[in-house]
Amino acid sequence: MSYNSTSRVAEEFISDSEIRKTLAYAEENKNDLELMRKILEKGKKAEGLDFKEAMTLLECEDPQIIEGIFTIAKGIKEKFYGNRIVMFAPLYLSNYCVNGCVYCPYHGQNTNITRKKLTQEEIRQEVIALQDMGHKRLALEAGEDPKMNPLEYILESIETIYSIKHKNGQIRRVNVNIAATTVEDYRKLKEAGIGTYILFQETYNKESYEKLHPTGPKSDYAYHTEAMDRAMEAGLDDVGCGVLYGLENYKYDFVGMLMHAKHLEDTFGVGPHTISVPRIRPADDIDPEEFDNGVPDDVFKRIIAVLRIAVPYTGMIMSTRESMEMRRQALEIGITQISGGSKTSVGGYVEEEAPEDNSAQFDVSDNRTLGEVVDWLIDIGYVPSFCTACYREGRTGDRFMSLLKSGQIANICQPNALMTLTEYLEDYASDETKEKGEKLIAERIATIPSEKVKKITEDYVANIKDGNRDFRF
Ligand code: SF4
Ligand code: SF4
């Protein structure tokens, strides 16, 4: 099928022949250093790269060009996101699933794992545990099972989560990662006040997709791939995309991902709000070595850096699937949001699972608590941010993007990060972290360029220390 970025047909906006042509072009031109320098020059302007340019850059093995990629990615990261890192946690509601995804332990045929679905009371307990850690932003996760996890259950759970106010705790943004659904259901999610709707494509290669998803509703490639269009149609204009690196040839999926971003931008005027970069991990019944498309660390870092250059205005998320060291390196070159203290099992925040029970979706590499991650971020020069302001101020979709593109977000994010970090330090941090954090906040407030914003931030921070909460720009 011929390529058409604004078509509403999956195989036209994610065109197999266009991806293959792009891969061949990148392979042919990977030693053309003149071309690489031109692409880097364009990248430096922070206006993005198209998928052909991005893939060509990714294919280049020249050490100087690779160095150039990292330098530009770091520059873009600093310019648009400063040193703020947004924190979140996943919340697994249910691992009942009727799909047959061969890389996921929740697949319907796996009889080894313990199946669990949280009741509303159990959700309350999990949310209180998350609030007591200091989290303000969650990503809801649930398998696809129309009987066990119908949309009504998800909607009720969202309502429960937003309603809980334990001590000074509050979940202010609930992002939702559930199966592809109808426009009508997406509308209901919108009405429920969700933040980002997240759905990973897993792989854009249709043939592989069909092999990896042999049974269940998710086996329908077109329905899955066109899901973000339906979400946008329903008014959910913050959508989060991602592929599971290691399932397919990473180059194919890298191009597919950027093609998807272009489709959303060309069709709806707004690209993905976030891109996640999960790599396949061991789990019950899953051996990553069964998948021979593993992405080595050095290539993975280049993927992140080139993505940062190609889509400068898209938040990039890395989970605790990755080790502390990989997360440290990834933060420098592009990642803007990380999870902390995550449990990937159903009910895992309240109760540690017994070894014989295994309801986790994947093994976590970074096992540190949220407190440890916050402390570490401060030590390595970042401002951990619990900010959820944009969504709550109605700055979503193109309103958010135009603000980000104007560079104005820098004057908003920094004070919001400092205020939400103050809340965290007051309510949840150890004495040692609090001391370091307060010093950092004082230093950072001094760097706010606008005197007016600086003054308001100082006032708000003082107010938070007096016990008030939830200030934002
Ligand atoms: Fe179910 Fe999602 Fe796991 Fe597939 S990846 S088996 S849809 S939980
Ligand atoms: Fe994100 Fe908006 Fe907060 Fe900045 S102000 S950290 S873009 S929610």
Tab-separated table of C-alpha atoms and ligand atoms in Angstrom:
chain	number	residue	atom	x	y	z
A	1	MET	CA	0.000	0.000	0.000
A	2	SER	CA	1.318	3.448	-0.772
A	3	TYR	CA	2.419	5.730	2.033
A	4	ASN	CA	0.049	8.467	3.149
A	5	SER	CA	0.780	10.154	6.454
A	6	THR	CA	-2.756	11.473	6.881
A	7	SER	CA	-4.609	8.332	5.868
A	8	ARG	CA	-6.753	6.788	8.582
A	9	VAL	CA	-5.785	3.275	7.440
A	10	ALA	CA	-2.998	1.726	9.536
A	11	GLU	CA	-1.126	0.181	6.643
A	12	GLU	CA	-1.086	3.484	4.795
A	13	PHE	CA	0.187	5.734	7.578
A	14	ILE	CA	2.584	3.021	8.782
A	15	SER	CA	3.742	1.903	5.373
A	16	ASP	CA	5.852	-1.260	5.269
A	17	SER	CA	7.313	-0.338	1.869
A	18	GLU	CA	8.160	3.206	3.016
A	19	ILE	CA	9.872	1.843	6.132
A	20	ARG	CA	11.895	-0.616	4.033
A	21	LYS	CA	12.822	2.144	1.589
A	22	THR	CA	13.932	4.315	4.517
A	23	LEU	CA	16.066	1.506	5.964
A	24	ALA	CA	17.706	0.903	2.576
A	25	TYR	CA	18.398	4.619	2.143
A	26	ALA	CA	19.950	4.834	5.618
A	27	GLU	CA	22.121	1.791	4.952
A	28	GLU	CA	23.283	3.201	1.611
A	29	ASN	CA	24.117	6.620	3.047
A	30	LYS	CA	25.475	5.711	6.454
A	31	ASN	CA	29.044	6.627	5.449
A	32	ASP	CA	28.138	9.947	3.860
A	33	LEU	CA	29.566	12.187	6.564
A	34	GLU	CA	28.652	15.355	4.698
A	35	LEU	CA	25.006	14.307	4.796
A	36	MET	CA	25.298	13.416	8.495
A	37	ARG	CA	26.696	16.831	9.314
A	38	LYS	CA	23.801	18.456	7.455
A	39	ILE	CA	21.305	16.389	9.420
A	40	LEU	CA	23.049	17.305	12.658
A	41	GLU	CA	22.936	20.990	11.696
A	42	LYS	CA	19.203	20.687	11.172
A	43	GLY	CA	18.852	18.785	14.440
A	44	LYS	CA	20.652	21.529	16.303
A	45	LYS	CA	17.848	23.962	15.455
A	46	ALA	CA	15.543	21.858	17.652
A	47	GLU	CA	12.836	21.794	15.032
A	48	GLY	CA	12.883	18.016	14.722
A	49	LEU	CA	13.962	15.541	12.040
A	50	ASP	CA	11.864	13.452	9.694
A	51	PHE	CA	12.032	9.672	9.990
A	52	LYS	CA	14.403	9.335	7.035
A	53	GLU	CA	16.911	11.787	8.507
A	54	ALA	CA	16.595	10.268	11.966
A	55	MET	CA	17.136	6.728	10.695
A	56	THR	CA	20.146	7.773	8.604
A	57	LEU	CA	21.686	9.360	11.664
A	58	LEU	CA	20.993	6.296	13.766
A	59	GLU	CA	22.684	4.078	11.185
A	60	CYS	CA	25.927	6.068	11.163
A	61	GLU	CA	28.843	4.420	13.008
A	62	ASP	CA	31.296	7.306	12.726
A	63	PRO	CA	32.553	8.164	16.262
A	64	GLN	CA	32.523	11.914	15.669
A	65	ILE	CA	28.986	11.877	14.330
A	66	ILE	CA	27.899	9.744	17.272
A	67	GLU	CA	29.502	12.258	19.613
A	68	GLY	CA	27.690	15.025	17.738
A	69	ILE	CA	24.385	13.193	18.243
A	70	PHE	CA	24.889	13.003	21.999
A	71	THR	CA	26.002	16.629	22.270
A	72	ILE	CA	22.969	17.918	20.369
A	73	ALA	CA	20.576	15.644	22.258
A	74	LYS	CA	21.961	16.931	25.568
A	75	GLY	CA	21.635	20.528	24.346
A	76	ILE	CA	17.989	20.035	23.373
A	77	LYS	CA	17.245	18.287	26.636
A	78	GLU	CA	18.749	21.158	28.600
A	79	LYS	CA	17.105	23.868	26.521
A	80	PHE	CA	13.551	22.573	26.687
A	81	TYR	CA	13.478	20.584	29.893
A	82	GLY	CA	16.280	22.027	32.015
A	83	ASN	CA	17.258	19.678	34.792
A	84	ARG	CA	13.773	18.732	35.915
A	85	ILE	CA	12.790	15.084	35.966
A	86	VAL	CA	9.122	14.270	36.337
A	87	MET	CA	8.352	11.347	38.659
A	88	PHE	CA	5.545	8.806	38.377
A	89	ALA	CA	4.590	5.301	39.462
A	90	PRO	CA	2.675	2.532	37.704
A	91	LEU	CA	-0.383	1.100	39.453
A	92	TYR	CA	-1.409	-2.378	38.339
A	93	LEU	CA	-5.154	-2.852	38.761
A	94	SER	CA	-5.627	-6.292	37.284
A	95	ASN	CA	-3.576	-8.886	35.459
A	96	TYR	CA	-6.512	-10.767	33.987
A	97	CYS	CA	-5.998	-10.730	30.259
A	98	VAL	CA	-7.550	-12.560	27.328
A	99	ASN	CA	-4.786	-11.718	24.873
A	100	GLY	CA	-2.025	-14.037	23.832
A	101	CYS	CA	0.984	-11.679	23.651
A	102	VAL	CA	3.870	-14.139	23.652
A	103	TYR	CA	6.276	-11.747	25.424
A	104	CYS	CA	4.030	-10.942	28.400
A	105	PRO	CA	3.430	-13.200	31.426
A	106	TYR	CA	-0.163	-11.944	31.670
A	107	HIS	CA	-1.062	-13.696	28.433
A	108	GLY	CA	-4.268	-15.639	28.831
A	109	GLN	CA	-2.679	-19.079	28.492
A	110	ASN	CA	-0.165	-18.618	31.314
A	111	THR	CA	-1.439	-20.707	34.220
A	112	ASN	CA	1.677	-20.186	36.386
A	113	ILE	CA	0.978	-16.690	37.548
A	114	THR	CA	-1.402	-15.587	40.248
A	115	ARG	CA	-4.312	-13.635	38.758
A	116	LYS	CA	-5.482	-10.690	40.776
A	117	LYS	CA	-7.866	-7.827	40.377
A	118	LEU	CA	-7.942	-5.082	42.973
A	119	THR	CA	-11.230	-4.203	44.635
A	120	GLN	CA	-11.996	-0.511	45.164
A	121	GLU	CA	-10.951	-0.912	48.801
A	122	GLU	CA	-7.664	-2.489	47.729
A	123	ILE	CA	-7.139	0.365	45.282
A	124	ARG	CA	-7.654	2.785	48.169
A	125	GLN	CA	-4.955	1.018	50.145
A	126	GLU	CA	-2.536	0.996	47.194
A	127	VAL	CA	-3.153	4.687	46.549
A	128	ILE	CA	-2.612	5.564	50.196
A	129	ALA	CA	0.687	3.643	50.071
A	130	LEU	CA	1.655	5.557	46.910
A	131	GLN	CA	0.624	8.889	48.412
A	132	ASP	CA	2.653	8.088	51.522
A	133	MET	CA	5.680	7.603	49.299
A	134	GLY	CA	5.068	11.056	47.803
A	135	HIS	CA	3.672	10.198	44.393
A	136	LYS	CA	1.297	12.607	42.645
A	137	ARG	CA	1.177	11.062	39.178
A	138	LEU	CA	0.194	7.488	38.322
A	139	ALA	CA	0.075	5.299	35.248
A	140	LEU	CA	-2.783	2.810	35.537
A	141	GLU	CA	-2.132	-0.603	34.049
A	142	ALA	CA	-4.638	-3.374	33.404
A	143	GLY	CA	-4.811	-6.396	31.133
A	144	GLU	CA	-7.569	-6.659	28.533
A	145	ASP	CA	-10.456	-8.717	29.782
A	146	PRO	CA	-13.938	-7.448	28.958
A	147	LYS	CA	-15.531	-9.542	31.731
A	148	MET	CA	-12.982	-9.002	34.520
A	149	ASN	CA	-11.764	-5.487	33.666
A	150	PRO	CA	-14.589	-3.757	31.765
A	151	LEU	CA	-14.302	-0.020	31.154
A	152	GLU	CA	-16.744	0.633	34.013
A	153	TYR	CA	-14.213	-0.946	36.388
A	154	ILE	CA	-11.436	1.288	35.064
A	155	LEU	CA	-13.652	4.393	35.343
A	156	GLU	CA	-14.708	3.531	38.873
A	157	SER	CA	-11.070	2.974	39.804
A	158	ILE	CA	-10.062	6.378	38.405
A	159	GLU	CA	-12.793	8.026	40.454
A	160	THR	CA	-11.615	6.210	43.562
A	161	ILE	CA	-8.017	7.255	42.965
A	162	TYR	CA	-8.815	10.942	42.488
A	163	SER	CA	-11.063	10.951	45.563
A	164	ILE	CA	-8.421	9.812	48.053
A	165	LYS	CA	-6.725	12.508	50.079
A	166	HIS	CA	-4.580	10.898	52.724
A	167	LYS	CA	-2.732	13.374	54.963
A	168	ASN	CA	-1.295	15.844	52.437
A	169	GLY	CA	-1.330	13.222	49.689
A	170	GLN	CA	-3.201	13.585	46.440
A	171	ILE	CA	-2.972	11.862	43.076
A	172	ARG	CA	-3.264	14.763	40.661
A	173	ARG	CA	-2.827	13.065	37.339
A	174	VAL	CA	-3.888	9.549	36.351
A	175	ASN	CA	-2.470	8.369	33.059
A	176	VAL	CA	-4.074	5.249	31.685
A	177	ASN	CA	-2.512	2.342	29.845
A	178	ILE	CA	-5.333	0.044	28.768
A	179	ALA	CA	-6.157	-1.867	25.607
A	180	ALA	CA	-7.234	-0.227	22.375
A	181	THR	CA	-10.910	0.608	22.521
A	182	THR	CA	-13.720	2.532	20.823
A	183	VAL	CA	-14.176	6.290	20.396
A	184	GLU	CA	-17.094	6.094	22.796
A	185	ASP	CA	-14.958	4.477	25.502
A	186	TYR	CA	-12.166	6.974	24.942
A	187	ARG	CA	-14.718	9.736	25.451
A	188	LYS	CA	-15.628	8.219	28.803
A	189	LEU	CA	-11.949	8.168	29.782
A	190	LYS	CA	-11.682	11.804	28.770
A	191	GLU	CA	-14.694	12.650	30.916
A	192	ALA	CA	-13.136	10.764	33.821
A	193	GLY	CA	-10.271	13.279	33.696
A	194	ILE	CA	-7.383	11.092	32.679
A	195	GLY	CA	-4.019	12.608	31.811
A	196	THR	CA	-2.262	10.767	29.016
A	197	TYR	CA	-3.735	7.761	27.249
A	198	ILE	CA	-0.843	5.361	26.807
A	199	LEU	CA	-0.807	2.464	24.381
A	200	PHE	CA	2.340	0.776	23.198
A	201	GLN	CA	2.404	-0.483	19.669
A	202	GLU	CA	4.904	-3.201	20.710
A	203	THR	CA	6.023	-3.538	17.069
A	204	TYR	CA	4.990	-1.745	13.907
A	205	ASN	CA	5.925	-4.709	11.741
A	206	LYS	CA	2.543	-6.198	10.854
A	207	GLU	CA	3.800	-9.686	10.127
A	208	SER	CA	5.732	-9.887	13.414
A	209	TYR	CA	2.872	-8.201	15.240
A	210	GLU	CA	0.504	-10.941	14.134
A	211	LYS	CA	2.930	-13.674	15.218
A	212	LEU	CA	3.540	-12.044	18.590
A	213	HIS	CA	-0.202	-11.560	19.173
A	214	PRO	CA	-1.718	-14.818	17.976
A	215	THR	CA	-4.983	-14.635	19.927
A	216	GLY	CA	-7.373	-12.170	21.530
A	217	PRO	CA	-8.646	-8.767	20.404
A	218	LYS	CA	-5.117	-7.339	20.379
A	219	SER	CA	-4.260	-9.613	17.445
A	220	ASP	CA	-6.027	-7.124	15.139
A	221	TYR	CA	-3.086	-5.008	13.916
A	222	ALA	CA	-5.198	-2.323	12.267
A	223	TYR	CA	-7.507	-1.852	15.267
A	224	HIS	CA	-4.513	-1.541	17.574
A	225	THR	CA	-2.512	0.754	15.294
A	226	GLU	CA	-5.463	3.068	14.655
A	227	ALA	CA	-6.268	3.335	18.382
A	228	MET	CA	-4.568	6.706	18.844
A	229	ASP	CA	-6.667	8.141	16.024
A	230	ARG	CA	-9.809	7.101	17.867
A	231	ALA	CA	-8.432	8.505	21.123
A	232	MET	CA	-7.711	11.839	19.408
A	233	GLU	CA	-11.152	11.820	17.845
A	234	ALA	CA	-12.608	11.410	21.330
A	235	GLY	CA	-10.700	14.466	22.529
A	236	LEU	CA	-7.849	12.670	24.278
A	237	ASP	CA	-5.135	14.836	22.838
A	238	ASP	CA	-2.307	13.700	25.121
A	239	VAL	CA	-1.354	10.254	23.896
A	240	GLY	CA	1.705	8.203	24.800
A	241	CYS	CA	3.321	5.873	22.285
A	242	GLY	CA	6.114	3.314	22.481
A	243	VAL	CA	7.489	0.091	21.087
A	244	LEU	CA	8.887	-2.797	23.069
A	245	TYR	CA	12.501	-2.830	21.980
A	246	GLY	CA	13.803	-6.330	21.437
A	247	LEU	CA	10.672	-7.818	19.880
A	248	GLU	CA	11.445	-6.860	16.289
A	249	ASN	CA	14.370	-5.339	14.460
A	250	TYR	CA	14.833	-2.063	16.326
A	251	LYS	CA	15.457	-0.092	13.140
A	252	TYR	CA	12.078	-1.055	11.708
A	253	ASP	CA	10.322	-0.056	14.918
A	254	PHE	CA	12.307	3.146	15.275
A	255	VAL	CA	11.118	4.300	11.846
A	256	GLY	CA	7.591	3.019	12.528
A	257	MET	CA	7.430	5.002	15.769
A	258	LEU	CA	8.465	8.243	14.082
A	259	MET	CA	6.039	7.574	11.234
A	260	HIS	CA	3.269	7.206	13.790
A	261	ALA	CA	4.303	10.487	15.432
A	262	LYS	CA	4.221	12.203	12.038
A	263	HIS	CA	0.810	10.734	11.273
A	264	LEU	CA	-0.631	12.144	14.493
A	265	GLU	CA	0.991	15.512	13.928
A	266	ASP	CA	-0.103	15.733	10.279
A	267	THR	CA	-3.624	14.479	10.947
A	268	PHE	CA	-4.506	16.029	14.292
A	269	GLY	CA	-1.955	18.833	14.568
A	270	VAL	CA	-0.360	17.298	17.633
A	271	GLY	CA	2.195	14.531	17.948
A	272	PRO	CA	2.505	12.108	20.856
A	273	HIS	CA	2.739	13.744	24.277
A	274	THR	CA	5.202	11.085	25.392
A	275	ILE	CA	7.268	8.290	23.950
A	276	SER	CA	8.331	5.396	26.173
A	277	VAL	CA	11.352	3.268	25.455
A	278	PRO	CA	10.837	-0.102	27.163
A	279	ARG	CA	13.211	-2.968	26.431
A	280	ILE	CA	12.132	-6.546	26.924
A	281	ARG	CA	12.857	-7.954	30.407
A	282	PRO	CA	12.733	-11.402	32.002
A	283	ALA	CA	9.396	-12.396	33.581
A	284	ASP	CA	7.479	-15.527	34.466
A	285	ASP	CA	7.203	-17.730	31.368
A	286	ILE	CA	9.228	-15.188	29.362
A	287	ASP	CA	12.869	-15.556	28.453
A	288	PRO	CA	14.184	-12.483	26.629
A	289	GLU	CA	16.665	-14.726	24.841
A	290	GLU	CA	13.758	-16.230	22.943
A	291	PHE	CA	13.624	-12.909	21.179
A	292	ASP	CA	16.762	-12.496	19.151
A	293	ASN	CA	16.317	-8.789	18.521
A	294	GLY	CA	17.864	-7.579	21.769
A	295	VAL	CA	19.108	-3.998	21.651
A	296	PRO	CA	22.599	-3.527	23.140
A	297	ASP	CA	23.138	-0.619	25.545
A	298	ASP	CA	25.200	1.517	23.163
A	299	VAL	CA	22.575	1.268	20.408
A	300	PHE	CA	19.811	1.881	22.929
A	301	LYS	CA	21.443	5.122	24.028
A	302	ARG	CA	21.754	6.244	20.426
A	303	ILE	CA	18.075	5.476	19.874
A	304	ILE	CA	17.180	7.697	22.830
A	305	ALA	CA	19.473	10.515	21.682
A	306	VAL	CA	18.242	10.471	18.077
A	307	LEU	CA	14.628	10.393	19.267
A	308	ARG	CA	15.374	13.431	21.454
A	309	ILE	CA	16.630	15.279	18.373
A	310	ALA	CA	13.846	14.026	16.074
A	311	VAL	CA	10.942	14.916	18.401
A	312	PRO	CA	12.266	17.642	20.707
A	313	TYR	CA	8.842	18.451	22.175
A	314	THR	CA	7.836	14.964	23.203
A	315	GLY	CA	8.389	13.844	26.780
A	316	MET	CA	10.398	10.641	26.996
A	317	ILE	CA	9.771	8.027	29.647
A	318	MET	CA	11.985	5.330	31.109
A	319	SER	CA	10.731	2.819	33.646
A	320	THR	CA	12.428	0.754	36.332
A	321	ARG	CA	12.946	-1.970	33.730
A	322	GLU	CA	16.307	-0.288	33.258
A	323	SER	CA	19.164	-0.237	35.743
A	324	MET	CA	20.197	2.805	37.741
A	325	GLU	CA	23.243	3.311	35.544
A	326	MET	CA	21.289	3.139	32.293
A	327	ARG	CA	18.737	5.559	33.709
A	328	ARG	CA	21.478	7.964	34.694
A	329	GLN	CA	22.921	7.985	31.193
A	330	ALA	CA	19.510	8.174	29.550
A	331	LEU	CA	18.520	11.208	31.642
A	332	GLU	CA	21.443	13.147	30.222
A	333	ILE	CA	20.550	12.504	26.609
A	334	GLY	CA	16.808	12.718	26.488
A	335	ILE	CA	14.651	11.059	29.138
A	336	THR	CA	12.364	13.531	30.933
A	337	GLN	CA	10.233	11.274	33.097
A	338	ILE	CA	11.059	8.243	35.228
A	339	SER	CA	9.223	6.003	37.634
A	340	GLY	CA	10.458	5.437	41.150
A	341	GLY	CA	9.764	2.825	43.821
A	342	SER	CA	7.697	0.895	41.267
A	343	LYS	CA	5.957	-2.384	41.888
A	344	THR	CA	4.933	-4.242	38.777
A	345	SER	CA	2.654	-6.707	40.543
A	346	VAL	CA	-1.030	-6.307	41.323
A	347	GLY	CA	-1.339	-5.024	44.916
A	348	GLY	CA	2.442	-4.745	45.266
A	349	TYR	CA	2.538	-1.404	47.096
A	350	VAL	CA	0.650	-2.670	50.109
A	351	GLU	CA	2.036	-6.155	50.309
A	352	GLU	CA	5.306	-7.638	49.171
A	353	GLU	CA	4.495	-10.737	47.118
A	354	ALA	CA	5.477	-14.157	48.415
A	355	PRO	CA	7.999	-15.769	46.020
A	356	GLU	CA	5.501	-18.478	45.058
A	357	ASP	CA	2.977	-15.814	44.025
A	358	ASN	CA	3.952	-14.023	40.904
A	359	SER	CA	1.619	-11.405	39.546
A	360	ALA	CA	4.373	-9.117	38.215
A	361	GLN	CA	4.482	-8.113	34.573
A	362	PHE	CA	8.268	-7.917	34.414
A	363	ASP	CA	11.318	-7.931	36.657
A	364	VAL	CA	12.373	-4.534	37.897
A	365	SER	CA	16.066	-3.622	37.469
A	366	ASP	CA	16.022	-0.483	39.548
A	367	ASN	CA	14.689	-1.589	42.922
A	368	ARG	CA	15.315	1.606	44.850
A	369	THR	CA	12.587	3.312	46.839
A	370	LEU	CA	11.161	6.612	45.634
A	371	GLY	CA	13.059	8.330	48.456
A	372	GLU	CA	16.324	6.828	47.253
A	373	VAL	CA	15.648	7.838	43.647
A	374	VAL	CA	14.786	11.413	44.684
A	375	ASP	CA	17.929	11.649	46.787
A	376	TRP	CA	20.028	10.268	43.940
A	377	LEU	CA	18.540	12.689	41.413
A	378	ILE	CA	19.399	15.636	43.647
A	379	ASP	CA	22.937	14.282	44.072
A	380	ILE	CA	23.510	14.022	40.336
A	381	GLY	CA	22.215	17.527	39.658
A	382	TYR	CA	18.527	17.107	38.793
A	383	VAL	CA	15.362	18.562	40.275
A	384	PRO	CA	12.871	15.743	40.901
A	385	SER	CA	9.486	17.163	39.930
A	386	PHE	CA	6.027	16.034	40.988
A	387	CYS	CA	4.423	18.597	38.733
A	388	THR	CA	1.062	17.894	37.089
A	389	ALA	CA	0.225	21.530	36.335
A	390	CYS	CA	-0.293	21.526	32.568
A	391	TYR	CA	-3.062	19.022	32.518
A	392	ARG	CA	-4.789	20.644	35.462
A	393	GLU	CA	-4.561	24.063	33.814
A	394	GLY	CA	-6.031	22.638	30.605
A	395	ARG	CA	-2.692	22.846	28.794
A	396	THR	CA	-3.022	19.610	26.809
A	397	GLY	CA	-2.567	18.634	23.177
A	398	ASP	CA	-1.707	21.529	20.862
A	399	ARG	CA	-1.978	24.111	23.682
A	400	PHE	CA	0.748	22.276	25.530
A	401	MET	CA	2.833	21.811	22.380
A	402	SER	CA	2.676	25.448	21.336
A	403	LEU	CA	3.709	26.535	24.804
A	404	LEU	CA	6.624	24.106	24.747
A	405	LYS	CA	7.685	25.199	21.263
A	406	SER	CA	7.644	28.837	22.333
A	407	GLY	CA	10.213	28.003	25.015
A	408	GLN	CA	7.856	29.537	27.618
A	409	ILE	CA	7.422	26.239	29.359
A	410	ALA	CA	10.876	26.767	30.859
A	411	ASN	CA	9.491	29.641	32.920
A	412	ILE	CA	6.618	27.507	34.078
A	413	CYS	CA	8.182	24.079	34.637
A	414	GLN	CA	11.066	25.224	36.763
A	415	PRO	CA	8.978	26.986	39.446
A	416	ASN	CA	6.409	24.182	39.377
A	417	ALA	CA	9.161	21.618	39.850
A	418	LEU	CA	10.611	23.565	42.778
A	419	MET	CA	7.227	23.954	44.451
A	420	THR	CA	6.263	20.305	44.107
A	421	LEU	CA	9.699	19.250	45.314
A	422	THR	CA	9.156	21.486	48.359
A	423	GLU	CA	5.905	19.629	49.048
A	424	TYR	CA	7.744	16.340	48.765
A	425	LEU	CA	10.545	17.449	51.093
A	426	GLU	CA	8.075	18.757	53.680
A	427	ASP	CA	5.877	15.675	53.678
A	428	TYR	CA	7.954	12.638	52.790
A	429	ALA	CA	11.730	13.120	52.639
A	430	SER	CA	14.393	11.995	55.085
A	431	ASP	CA	16.203	14.766	56.991
A	432	GLU	CA	19.258	14.313	54.829
A	433	THR	CA	17.341	14.579	51.556
A	434	LYS	CA	15.406	17.547	52.906
A	435	GLU	CA	18.551	19.449	53.691
A	436	LYS	CA	20.064	18.801	50.249
A	437	GLY	CA	16.779	19.522	48.527
A	438	GLU	CA	16.213	22.839	50.278
A	439	LYS	CA	19.679	23.988	49.300
A	440	LEU	CA	19.008	23.014	45.700
A	441	ILE	CA	15.648	24.818	45.694
A	442	ALA	CA	17.213	28.029	47.031
A	443	GLU	CA	19.914	27.859	44.338
A	444	ARG	CA	17.401	27.234	41.591
A	445	ILE	CA	14.966	29.940	42.637
A	446	ALA	CA	17.839	32.391	42.323
A	447	THR	CA	18.235	31.402	38.651
A	448	ILE	CA	14.603	32.144	37.653
A	449	PRO	CA	15.002	34.954	35.108
A	450	SER	CA	11.756	36.828	35.687
A	451	GLU	CA	11.812	38.778	38.955
A	452	LYS	CA	8.041	38.542	39.157
A	453	VAL	CA	7.989	34.744	38.784
A	454	LYS	CA	10.890	34.469	41.222
A	455	LYS	CA	8.994	36.458	43.843
A	456	ILE	CA	5.791	34.454	43.414
A	457	THR	CA	7.760	31.190	43.621
A	458	GLU	CA	9.419	32.325	46.847
A	459	ASP	CA	6.027	33.208	48.293
A	460	TYR	CA	4.508	29.881	47.268
A	461	VAL	CA	7.445	27.917	48.658
A	462	ALA	CA	7.085	29.782	51.970
A	463	ASN	CA	3.359	29.033	51.913
A	464	ILE	CA	4.036	25.324	51.372
A	465	LYS	CA	6.397	25.344	54.345
A	466	ASP	CA	3.542	26.879	56.348
A	467	GLY	CA	1.434	23.835	55.533
A	468	ASN	CA	-0.468	24.952	52.426
A	469	ARG	CA	-0.402	22.808	49.281
A	470	ASP	CA	-1.031	22.661	45.549
A	471	PHE	CA	0.263	25.924	44.079
A	472	ARG	CA	1.064	26.040	40.406
A	473	PHE	CA	1.784	28.213	37.392
B	1	SF4	FE1	-2.365	-8.628	28.125
B	1	SF4	FE2	-1.030	-6.366	27.733
B	1	SF4	FE3	0.233	-8.531	28.576
B	1	SF4	FE4	-0.683	-8.457	26.122
B	1	SF4	S1	0.905	-7.126	26.953
B	1	SF4	S2	-0.886	-10.185	27.536
B	1	SF4	S3	-2.547	-7.249	26.364
B	1	SF4	S4	-1.352	-7.427	29.679
B	2	SF4	FE1	5.105	19.022	32.760
B	2	SF4	FE2	3.624	21.221	32.462
B	2	SF4	FE3	4.600	20.635	34.845
B	2	SF4	FE4	6.193	21.464	32.913
B	2	SF4	S1	4.558	22.645	33.887
B	2	SF4	S2	6.573	19.714	34.270
B	2	SF4	S3	5.295	20.514	31.115
B	2	SF4	S4	3.117	19.407	33.723
